[in-house]
XYZ file of C-alpha atoms in Angstrom:
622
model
C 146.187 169.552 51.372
C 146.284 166.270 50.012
C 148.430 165.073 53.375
C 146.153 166.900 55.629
C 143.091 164.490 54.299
C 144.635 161.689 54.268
C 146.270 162.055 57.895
C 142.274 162.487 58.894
C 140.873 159.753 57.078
C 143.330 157.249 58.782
C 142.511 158.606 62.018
C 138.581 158.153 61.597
C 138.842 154.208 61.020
C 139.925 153.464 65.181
C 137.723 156.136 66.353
C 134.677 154.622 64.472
C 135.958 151.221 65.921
C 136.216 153.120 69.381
C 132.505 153.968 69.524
C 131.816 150.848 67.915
C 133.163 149.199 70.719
C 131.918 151.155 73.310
C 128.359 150.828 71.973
C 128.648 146.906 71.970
C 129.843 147.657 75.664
C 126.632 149.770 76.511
C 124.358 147.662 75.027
C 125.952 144.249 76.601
C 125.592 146.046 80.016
C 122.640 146.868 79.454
C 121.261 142.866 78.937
C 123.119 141.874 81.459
C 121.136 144.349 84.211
C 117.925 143.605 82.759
C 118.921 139.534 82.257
C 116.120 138.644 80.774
C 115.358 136.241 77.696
C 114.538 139.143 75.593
C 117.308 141.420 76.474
C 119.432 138.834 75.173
C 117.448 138.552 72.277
C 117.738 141.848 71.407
C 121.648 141.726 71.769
C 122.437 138.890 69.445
C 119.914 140.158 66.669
C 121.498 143.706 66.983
C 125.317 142.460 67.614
C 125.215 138.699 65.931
C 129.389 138.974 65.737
C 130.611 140.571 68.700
C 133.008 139.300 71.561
C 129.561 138.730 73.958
C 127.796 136.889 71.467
C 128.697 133.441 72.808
C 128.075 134.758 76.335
C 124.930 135.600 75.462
C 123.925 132.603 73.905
C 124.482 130.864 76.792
C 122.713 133.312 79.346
C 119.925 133.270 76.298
C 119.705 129.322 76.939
C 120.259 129.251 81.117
C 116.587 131.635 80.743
C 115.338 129.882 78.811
C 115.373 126.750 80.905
C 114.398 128.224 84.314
C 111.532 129.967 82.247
C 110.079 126.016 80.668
C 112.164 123.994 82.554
C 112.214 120.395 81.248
C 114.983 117.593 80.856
C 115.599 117.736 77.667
C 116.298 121.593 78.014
C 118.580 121.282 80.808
C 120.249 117.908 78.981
C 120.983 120.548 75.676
C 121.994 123.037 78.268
C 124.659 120.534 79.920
C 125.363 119.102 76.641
C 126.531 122.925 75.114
C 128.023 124.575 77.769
C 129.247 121.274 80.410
C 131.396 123.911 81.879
C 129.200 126.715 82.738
C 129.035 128.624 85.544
C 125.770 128.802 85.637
C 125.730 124.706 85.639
C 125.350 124.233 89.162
C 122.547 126.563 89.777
C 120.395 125.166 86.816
C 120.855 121.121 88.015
C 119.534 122.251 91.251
C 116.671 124.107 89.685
C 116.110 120.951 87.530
C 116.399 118.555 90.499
C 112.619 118.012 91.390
C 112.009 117.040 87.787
C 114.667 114.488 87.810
C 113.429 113.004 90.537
C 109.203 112.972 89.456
C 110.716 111.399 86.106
C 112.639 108.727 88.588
C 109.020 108.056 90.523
C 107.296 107.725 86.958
C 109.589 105.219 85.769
C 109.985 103.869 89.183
C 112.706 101.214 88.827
C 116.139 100.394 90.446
C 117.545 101.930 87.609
C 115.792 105.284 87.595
C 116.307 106.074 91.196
C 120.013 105.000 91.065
C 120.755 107.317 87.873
C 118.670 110.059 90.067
C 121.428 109.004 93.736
C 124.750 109.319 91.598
C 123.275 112.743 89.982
C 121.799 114.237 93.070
C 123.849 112.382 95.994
C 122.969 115.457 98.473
C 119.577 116.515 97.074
C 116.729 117.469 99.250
C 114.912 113.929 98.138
C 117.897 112.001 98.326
C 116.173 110.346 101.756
C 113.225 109.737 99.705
C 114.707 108.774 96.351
C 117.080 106.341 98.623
C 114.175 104.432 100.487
C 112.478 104.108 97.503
C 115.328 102.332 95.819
C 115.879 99.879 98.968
C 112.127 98.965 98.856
C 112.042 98.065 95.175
C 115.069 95.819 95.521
C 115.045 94.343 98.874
C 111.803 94.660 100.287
C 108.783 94.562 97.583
C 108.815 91.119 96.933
C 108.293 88.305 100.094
C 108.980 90.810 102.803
C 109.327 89.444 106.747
C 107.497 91.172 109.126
C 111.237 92.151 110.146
C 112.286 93.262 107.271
C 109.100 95.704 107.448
C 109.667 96.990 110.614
C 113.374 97.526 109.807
C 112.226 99.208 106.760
C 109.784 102.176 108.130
C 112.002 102.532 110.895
C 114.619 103.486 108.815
C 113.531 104.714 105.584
C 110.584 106.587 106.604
C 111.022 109.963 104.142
C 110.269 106.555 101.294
C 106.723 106.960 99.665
C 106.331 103.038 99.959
C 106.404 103.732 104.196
C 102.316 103.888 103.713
C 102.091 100.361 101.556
C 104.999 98.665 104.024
C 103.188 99.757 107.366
C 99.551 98.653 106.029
C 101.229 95.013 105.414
C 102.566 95.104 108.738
C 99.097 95.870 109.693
C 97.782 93.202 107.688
C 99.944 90.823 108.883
C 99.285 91.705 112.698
C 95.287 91.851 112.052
C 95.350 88.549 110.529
C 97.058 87.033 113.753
C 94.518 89.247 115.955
C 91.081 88.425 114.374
C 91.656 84.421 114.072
C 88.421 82.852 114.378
C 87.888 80.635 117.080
C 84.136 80.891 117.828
C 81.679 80.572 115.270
C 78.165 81.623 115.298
C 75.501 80.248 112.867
C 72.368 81.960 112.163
C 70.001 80.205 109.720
C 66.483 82.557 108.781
C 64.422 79.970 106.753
C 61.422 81.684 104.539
C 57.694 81.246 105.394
C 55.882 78.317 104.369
C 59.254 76.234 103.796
C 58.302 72.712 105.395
C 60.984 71.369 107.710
C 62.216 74.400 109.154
C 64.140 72.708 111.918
C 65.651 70.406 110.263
C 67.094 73.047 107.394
C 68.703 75.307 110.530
C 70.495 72.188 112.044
C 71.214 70.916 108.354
C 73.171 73.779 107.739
C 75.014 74.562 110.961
C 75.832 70.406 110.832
C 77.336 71.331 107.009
C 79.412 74.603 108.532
C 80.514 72.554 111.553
C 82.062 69.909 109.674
C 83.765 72.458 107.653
C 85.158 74.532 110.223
C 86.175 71.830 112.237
C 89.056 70.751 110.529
C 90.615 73.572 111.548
C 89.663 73.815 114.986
C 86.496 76.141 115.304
C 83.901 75.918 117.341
C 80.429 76.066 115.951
C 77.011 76.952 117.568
C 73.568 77.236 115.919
C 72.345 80.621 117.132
C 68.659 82.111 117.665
C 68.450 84.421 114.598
C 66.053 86.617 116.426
C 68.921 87.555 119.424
C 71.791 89.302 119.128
C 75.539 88.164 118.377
C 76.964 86.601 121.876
C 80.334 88.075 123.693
C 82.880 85.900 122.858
C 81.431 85.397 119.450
C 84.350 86.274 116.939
C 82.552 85.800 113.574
C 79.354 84.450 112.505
C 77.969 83.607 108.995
C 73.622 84.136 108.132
C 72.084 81.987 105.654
C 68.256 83.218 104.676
C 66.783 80.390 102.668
C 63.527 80.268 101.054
C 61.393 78.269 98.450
C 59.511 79.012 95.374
C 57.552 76.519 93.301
C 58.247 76.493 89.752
C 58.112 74.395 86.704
C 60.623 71.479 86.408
C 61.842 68.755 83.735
C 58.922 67.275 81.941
C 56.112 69.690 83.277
C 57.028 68.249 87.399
C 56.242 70.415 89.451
C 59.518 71.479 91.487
C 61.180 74.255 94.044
C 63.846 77.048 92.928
C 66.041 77.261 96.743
C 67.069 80.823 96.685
C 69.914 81.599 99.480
C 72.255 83.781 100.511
C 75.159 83.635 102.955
C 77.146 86.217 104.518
C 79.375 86.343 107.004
C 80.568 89.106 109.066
C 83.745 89.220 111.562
C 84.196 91.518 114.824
C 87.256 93.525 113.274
C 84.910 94.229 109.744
C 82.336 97.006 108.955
C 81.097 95.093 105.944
C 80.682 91.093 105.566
C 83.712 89.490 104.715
C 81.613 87.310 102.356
C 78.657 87.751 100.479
C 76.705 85.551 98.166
C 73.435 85.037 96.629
C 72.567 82.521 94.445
C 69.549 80.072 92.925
C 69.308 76.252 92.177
C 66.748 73.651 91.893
C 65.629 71.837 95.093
C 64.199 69.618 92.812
C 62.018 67.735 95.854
C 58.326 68.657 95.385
C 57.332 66.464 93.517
C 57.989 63.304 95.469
C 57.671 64.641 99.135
C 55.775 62.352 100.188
C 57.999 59.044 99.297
C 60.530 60.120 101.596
C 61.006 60.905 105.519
C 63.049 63.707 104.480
C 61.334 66.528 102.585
C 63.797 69.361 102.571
C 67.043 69.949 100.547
C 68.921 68.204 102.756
C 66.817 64.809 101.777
C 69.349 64.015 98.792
C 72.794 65.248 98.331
C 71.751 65.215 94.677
C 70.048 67.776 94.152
C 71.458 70.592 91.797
C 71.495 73.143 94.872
C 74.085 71.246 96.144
C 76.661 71.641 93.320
C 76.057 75.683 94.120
C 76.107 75.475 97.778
C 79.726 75.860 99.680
C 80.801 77.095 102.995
C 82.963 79.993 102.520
C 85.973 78.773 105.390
C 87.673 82.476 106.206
C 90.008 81.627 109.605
C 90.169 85.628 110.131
C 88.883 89.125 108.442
C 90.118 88.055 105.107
C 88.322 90.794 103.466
C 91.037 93.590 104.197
C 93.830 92.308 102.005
C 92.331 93.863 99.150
C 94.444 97.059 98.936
C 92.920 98.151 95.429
C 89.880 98.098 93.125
C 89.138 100.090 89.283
C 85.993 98.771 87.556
C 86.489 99.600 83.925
C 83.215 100.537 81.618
C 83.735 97.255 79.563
C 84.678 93.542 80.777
C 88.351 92.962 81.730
C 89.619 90.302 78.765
C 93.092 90.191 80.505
C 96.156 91.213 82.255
C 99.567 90.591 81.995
C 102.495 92.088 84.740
C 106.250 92.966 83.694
C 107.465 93.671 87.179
C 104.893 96.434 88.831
C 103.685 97.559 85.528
C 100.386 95.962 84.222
C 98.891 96.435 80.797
C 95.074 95.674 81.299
C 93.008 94.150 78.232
C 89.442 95.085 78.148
C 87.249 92.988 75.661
C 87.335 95.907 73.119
C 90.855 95.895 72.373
C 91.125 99.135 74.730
C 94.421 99.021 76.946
C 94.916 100.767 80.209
C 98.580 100.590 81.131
C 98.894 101.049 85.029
C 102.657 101.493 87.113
C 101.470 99.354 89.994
C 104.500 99.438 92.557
C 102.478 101.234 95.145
C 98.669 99.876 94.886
C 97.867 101.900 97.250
C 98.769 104.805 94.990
C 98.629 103.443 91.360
C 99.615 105.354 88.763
C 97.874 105.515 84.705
C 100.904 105.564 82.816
C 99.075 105.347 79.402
C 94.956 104.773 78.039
C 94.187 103.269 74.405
C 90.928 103.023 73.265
C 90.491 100.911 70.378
C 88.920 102.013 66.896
C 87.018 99.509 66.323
C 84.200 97.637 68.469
C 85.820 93.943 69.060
C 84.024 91.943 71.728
C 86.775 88.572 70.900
C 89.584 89.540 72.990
C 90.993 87.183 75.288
C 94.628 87.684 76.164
C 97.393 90.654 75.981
C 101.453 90.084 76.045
C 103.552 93.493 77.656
C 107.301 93.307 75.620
C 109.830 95.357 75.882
C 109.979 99.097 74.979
C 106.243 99.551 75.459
C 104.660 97.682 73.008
C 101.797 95.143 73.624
C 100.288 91.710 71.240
C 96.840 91.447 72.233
C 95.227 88.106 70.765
C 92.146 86.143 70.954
C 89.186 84.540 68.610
C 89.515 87.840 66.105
C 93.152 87.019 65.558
C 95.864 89.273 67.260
C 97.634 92.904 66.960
C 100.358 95.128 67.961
C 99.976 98.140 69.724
C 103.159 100.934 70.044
C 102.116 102.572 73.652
C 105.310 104.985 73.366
C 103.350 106.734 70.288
C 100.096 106.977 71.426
C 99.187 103.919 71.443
C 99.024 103.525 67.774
C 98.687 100.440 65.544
C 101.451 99.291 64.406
C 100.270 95.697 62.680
C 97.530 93.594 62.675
C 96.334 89.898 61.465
C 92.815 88.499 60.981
C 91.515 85.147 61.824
C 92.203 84.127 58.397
C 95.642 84.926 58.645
C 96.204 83.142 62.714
C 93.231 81.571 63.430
C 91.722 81.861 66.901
C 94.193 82.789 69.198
C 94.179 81.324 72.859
C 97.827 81.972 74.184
C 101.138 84.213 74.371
C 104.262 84.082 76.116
C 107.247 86.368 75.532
C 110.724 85.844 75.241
C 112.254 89.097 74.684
C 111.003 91.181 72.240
C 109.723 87.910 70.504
C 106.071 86.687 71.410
C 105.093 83.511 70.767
C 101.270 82.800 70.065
C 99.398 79.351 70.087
C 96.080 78.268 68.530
C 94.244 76.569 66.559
C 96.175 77.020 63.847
C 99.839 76.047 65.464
C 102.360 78.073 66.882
C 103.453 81.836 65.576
C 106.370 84.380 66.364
C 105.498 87.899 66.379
C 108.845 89.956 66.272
C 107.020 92.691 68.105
C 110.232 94.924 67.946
C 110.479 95.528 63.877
C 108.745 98.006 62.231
C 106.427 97.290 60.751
C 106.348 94.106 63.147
C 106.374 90.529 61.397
C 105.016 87.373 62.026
C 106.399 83.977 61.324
C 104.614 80.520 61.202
C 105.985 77.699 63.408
C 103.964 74.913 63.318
C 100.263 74.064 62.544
C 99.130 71.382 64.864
C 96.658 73.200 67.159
C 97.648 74.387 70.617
C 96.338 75.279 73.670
C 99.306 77.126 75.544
C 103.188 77.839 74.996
C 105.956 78.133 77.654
C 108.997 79.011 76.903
C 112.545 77.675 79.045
C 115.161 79.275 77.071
C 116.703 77.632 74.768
C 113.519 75.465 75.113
C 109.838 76.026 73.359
C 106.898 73.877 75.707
C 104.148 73.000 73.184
C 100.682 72.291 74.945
C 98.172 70.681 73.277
C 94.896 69.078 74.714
C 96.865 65.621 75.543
C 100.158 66.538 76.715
C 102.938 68.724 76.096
C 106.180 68.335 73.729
C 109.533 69.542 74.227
C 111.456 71.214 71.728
C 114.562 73.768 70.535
C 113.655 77.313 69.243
C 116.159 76.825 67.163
C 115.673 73.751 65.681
C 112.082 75.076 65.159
C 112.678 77.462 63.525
C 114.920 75.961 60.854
C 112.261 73.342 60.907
C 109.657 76.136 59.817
C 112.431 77.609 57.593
C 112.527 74.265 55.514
C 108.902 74.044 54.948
C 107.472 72.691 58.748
C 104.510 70.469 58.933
C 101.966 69.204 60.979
C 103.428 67.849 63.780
C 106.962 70.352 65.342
C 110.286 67.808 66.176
C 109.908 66.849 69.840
C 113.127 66.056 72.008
C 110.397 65.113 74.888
C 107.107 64.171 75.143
C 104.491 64.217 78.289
C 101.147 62.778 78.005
C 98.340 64.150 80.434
C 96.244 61.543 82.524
C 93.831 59.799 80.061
C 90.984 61.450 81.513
C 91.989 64.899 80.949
C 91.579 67.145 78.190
C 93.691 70.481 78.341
C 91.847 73.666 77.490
C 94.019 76.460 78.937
C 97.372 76.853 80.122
C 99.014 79.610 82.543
C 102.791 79.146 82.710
C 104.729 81.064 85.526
C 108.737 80.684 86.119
C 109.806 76.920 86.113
C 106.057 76.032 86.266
C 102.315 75.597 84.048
C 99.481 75.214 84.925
C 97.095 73.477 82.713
C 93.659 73.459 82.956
C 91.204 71.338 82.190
C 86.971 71.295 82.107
C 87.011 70.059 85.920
C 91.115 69.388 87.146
C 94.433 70.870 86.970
C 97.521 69.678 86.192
C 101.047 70.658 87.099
C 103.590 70.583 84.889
C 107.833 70.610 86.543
C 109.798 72.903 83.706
C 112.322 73.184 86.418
C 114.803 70.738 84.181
C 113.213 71.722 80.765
C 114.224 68.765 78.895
C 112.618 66.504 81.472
C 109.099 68.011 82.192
C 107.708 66.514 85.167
C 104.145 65.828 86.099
C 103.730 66.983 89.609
C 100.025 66.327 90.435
C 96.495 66.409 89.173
C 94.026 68.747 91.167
C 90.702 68.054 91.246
C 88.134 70.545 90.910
C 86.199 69.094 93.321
C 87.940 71.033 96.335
C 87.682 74.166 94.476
C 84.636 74.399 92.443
C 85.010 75.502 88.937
C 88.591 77.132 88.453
C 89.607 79.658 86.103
C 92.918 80.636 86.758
C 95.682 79.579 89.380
C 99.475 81.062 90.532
C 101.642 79.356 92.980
C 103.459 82.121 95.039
C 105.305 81.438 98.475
C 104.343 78.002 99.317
C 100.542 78.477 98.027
C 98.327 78.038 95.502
C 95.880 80.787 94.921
C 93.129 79.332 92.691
C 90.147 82.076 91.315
C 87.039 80.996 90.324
C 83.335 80.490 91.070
C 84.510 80.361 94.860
C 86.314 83.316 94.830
C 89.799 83.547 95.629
C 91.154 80.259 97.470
C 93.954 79.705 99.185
C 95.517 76.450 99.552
C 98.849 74.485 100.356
C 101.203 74.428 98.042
C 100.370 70.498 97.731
C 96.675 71.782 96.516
C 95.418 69.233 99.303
C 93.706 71.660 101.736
C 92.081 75.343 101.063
C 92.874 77.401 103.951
C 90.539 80.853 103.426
C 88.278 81.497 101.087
C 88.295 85.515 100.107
C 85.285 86.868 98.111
C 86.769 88.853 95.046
C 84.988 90.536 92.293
C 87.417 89.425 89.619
C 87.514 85.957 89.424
C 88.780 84.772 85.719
C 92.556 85.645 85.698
C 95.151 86.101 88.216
C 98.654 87.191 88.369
C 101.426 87.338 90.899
C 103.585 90.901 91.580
C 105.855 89.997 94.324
C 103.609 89.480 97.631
C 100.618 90.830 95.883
C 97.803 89.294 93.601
C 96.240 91.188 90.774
C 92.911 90.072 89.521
C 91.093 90.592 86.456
C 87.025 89.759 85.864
C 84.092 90.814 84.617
C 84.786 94.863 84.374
C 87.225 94.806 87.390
C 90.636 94.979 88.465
C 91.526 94.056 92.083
C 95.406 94.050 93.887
C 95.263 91.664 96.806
C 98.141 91.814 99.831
C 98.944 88.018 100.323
C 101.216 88.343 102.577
C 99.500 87.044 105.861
C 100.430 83.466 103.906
C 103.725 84.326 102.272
C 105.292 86.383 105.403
C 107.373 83.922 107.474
C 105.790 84.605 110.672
C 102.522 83.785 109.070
C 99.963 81.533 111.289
C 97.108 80.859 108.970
C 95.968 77.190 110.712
C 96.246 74.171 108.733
C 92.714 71.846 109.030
C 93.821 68.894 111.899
C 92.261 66.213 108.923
C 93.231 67.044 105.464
C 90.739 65.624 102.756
């Protein structure tokens, strides 16, 4: 009896272990029909230990992928199970995101990572042109290189941007001015009319002549002659009004616009009021208009706006922001704009025609002091100005990461970066911020008051209102180390023309600029240790000038004129284009980015930086 039960018992354990089985079978069988993220689920909770578990695991994960696909799903994905079957069919799935995350960084390095990954994907055209026009083709294009380029490379989403420069470039040679028509509407009651409509086509012609344009006084009451290929309107009137010392005097109000064949809208357009400051003493002169004294204030206003074609269309972009633009500072195509607040909007501006808000900060606290803003590596941004300066993390949400008052920096009125190190000069000397710590520190260099910093490495260029001093970061900062002092060791000095007075500086590759209340002056770097004075500008050519680049053989000066654009010897301007934002400008390969009052404008430039460009020098040079 005893035999008999045991003989049973021993036979019970594989046939439990039989069913066992063969319900781990069923229900396996049963996931894998209904292959779903819950079937699998299911499984694992009911059979955590069988032979399928791993199996289904990885089927779990492969659903769970295609259901929220992201990267960093499909990276765990690779990263578990590299030798999946299922591999191949989730990359491909994947592949569109890989390649949006290579167009929102948008750099060499993104789209090559995205070619060796996906060398036969469906955007491999795309993802390939894209790559070729960011290394070969954004900066200082030829109009060959253009045409080469959207003849080739046309599945590339820069084919848009690269065929309006070719445009651009065509347009400029097609819609050179050769005939100029003047049209002068003086006000009622304004004594010398005549003489103010010849006085002002005389002032145009000798303007325009230099660069071989033919002027004519029209009849403001006909229409624009054939053959005509631009003409500019001046309406000018007078209205009495109080002058110095209770004399009686004139306010000239005018306006000028000008309008070109191949433009809707004027391609300049300008009002503005001065004193004529002539009533008084009409009648001691033969002369009683404006033009009886080059003197008078209206004068110092007054300017011809020289265009030699439709300059107007290079702009290829404009945002107007709800507060003033402080600043803007470019690392390659990406721009971090500073608005007087302390609000940053950071902008991926490779395709203006197209640009892209990578990231928006507004700032806790109301600050109306902010004048300048440094972009450093991994996504952080100094900001600086009268209330001191801050960093900003943009990777985090644009949080705060450190911040120092006036009393701690003074008023700050400059930045440059080397690295993840930004230097900052002011009034109180020279500081490092080491941007890249956390919490972010800041050092204190020297103390003699600055107006700009350049850096050459291994080289530090102080500026200060008189000249500009030479010396080695390192030395500097083992000089700071042992207790500094007023004045930093110098290995050179340069001393500015006597007359000048520095109050601004704008450095850019082996150059600065410095400006001054009326001139500029630039500054060599090209050998650091011998800085080079290269020549004094005058302001006198360009009217009051707040900012200046040199890019491709020009100088593009902005200011109270607009944008100007003159030889790279700053002797002659050749066009004048009217811009909104007029206080800062950058270069970004052949375009121009332009910050002012609460704009931001991108400029193509490259009618004057293509090779084939014909923009006509003036036959007499001042």
């Amino acid at each position: 009896m005893r035999t008999s039960q045991k003989l049973m018992s021993g036979a019970l354990v594989p046939l439990a272990l039989v069913v066992l089985s063969g319900c781990v079978t069923l229900s396996w069988h049963d996931a894998r029909e209904m292959d779903t993220v819950a079937a699998y689920h299911r499984f694992l909770r009911d059979h955590p230990e069988s032979g399928y578990a791993e199996e289904a695991r990885e089927r779990l994960e492969y659903h769970r992928v295609k259901v929220h696909p992201t990267i960093p799903s499909f990276d765990g994905f690779e990263e578990r199970y590299p030798n999946s079957e299922m591999l191949p069919e989730l990359k491909a799935f994947v592949e569109p995101l890989y390649f949006e995350r290579a167009r929102d960084l948008n750099s060499p390095k993104a789209y090559d990572h995205f070619l060796r990954n996906y060398p036969n994907s469906q955007y491999t055209s795309r993802a390939r042109g894209n790559l070729i026009y960011l290394t070969k083709i954004r900066a200082y294009p030829s109009p060959r290189q253009l045409e080469w380029f959207v003849a080739t490379h046309a599945a590339s989403d820069f084919v848009p941007l690269a065929r309006r420069t070719l445009e651009l470039i065509e347009l400029q040679k097609k819609s050179g001015i050769k005939q100029l028509g003047v049209q002068v509407r003086v006000g009622p009651g304004v004594i010398g009319e005549e003489r103010i409509r010849r006085g002002f086509a005389g002032v145009i012609h000798r303007e325009y002549q230099k660069y071989d344009v033919e002027v004519s006084l029209l009849d403001e009451r006909s229409g624009i002659p054939k053959g005509i290929d631009a003409w500019m309107q001046i309406e000018y009137n007078e209205v009495p009004a109080e002058g110095t010392f209770g004399r009686r005097t004139l306010i000239s109000h005018c306006r000028v616009r000008m309008f070109h064949r191949d433009s809707d809208e004027p391609i300049w357009d300008r009002t503005f009021e001065a004193p004529a400051e002539h009533a008084a003493s009409r009648g001691q002169r033969e002369d009683p208009t404006v033009f009886g004294s080059k003197r008078y204030r209206f004068w110092e206003e007054f300017f011809v706006p020289v265009s030699t074609w439709a300059t107007s269309r290079t702009r290829v972009f404009r945002q107007e922001f709800s507060d003033p633009v402080a600043a803007v500072d470019l690392v390659d195509d990406h721009a971090i704009i500073l608005l007087t607040d302390g609000s940053l909007e950071y902008y991926d501006l490779s395709n203006p025609l197209d640009p892209t808000v990578i990231r928006r900060s507004r700032h806790a606290r109301d600050l109306t002091e902010w004048t300048g803003v440094v972009l450093v590596p991994g996504d952080r941004v100094v900001a600086y100005g009268p209330n001191g300066a801050e960093v900003t993390d943009l990777s985090s949400g644009a949080q705060e990461l450190a911040r120092w008052e006036p009393l701690d920096v003074g008023s700050v009125v400059a930045g440059a970066r080397s690295g993840p190190t930004v230097l900052l000069a002011g009034e109180r000397g020279l500081f490092a911020v080491r941007a890249h710590r956390n919490p972010p520190m800041l050092y204190r260099l020297t103390e003699e008051p600055l107006v700009g910093v350049a850096i050459s490495e291994p080289y530090v260029h102080l500026i200060t209102e008189r000249g500009l001093m030479v010396t080695n970061a390192a030395d500097l900062v083992r000089w700071s180390e042992a207790g500094g002092g007023a004045s930093a060791p110098a290995i050179r000095r340069l001393t500015f023309p006597a007359e000048f007075q520095a109050r601004r500086t704008h450095p850019l590759d082996d150059l600065v600029f410095v400006l001054g209340r009326k001139d500029i002056v630039e500054v060599d770097l090209s050998d650091p240790l011998e800085p080079r004075l290269v020549r004094q500008v005058s302001s006198e050519a360009f009217g009051n000038i707040n900012d200046v680049v040199a890019m491709g053989g020009r100088l593009y000066v902005v200011g109270d004129r607009g944008l100007e654009v003159a030889d790279r010897e700053g002797v002659w301007v050749a066009d004048r284009i009217q811009v909104d934002a007029n206080q800062r400008v950058r270069a970004m390969g052949r375009f121009l980015v332009l910050a002012g009052g609460p704009v931001v404008e991108v400029l193509d430039v490259s009618p004057y930086t293509a090779a084939a460009s014909d923009t006509r020098k003036p036959k007499t040079a001042p």
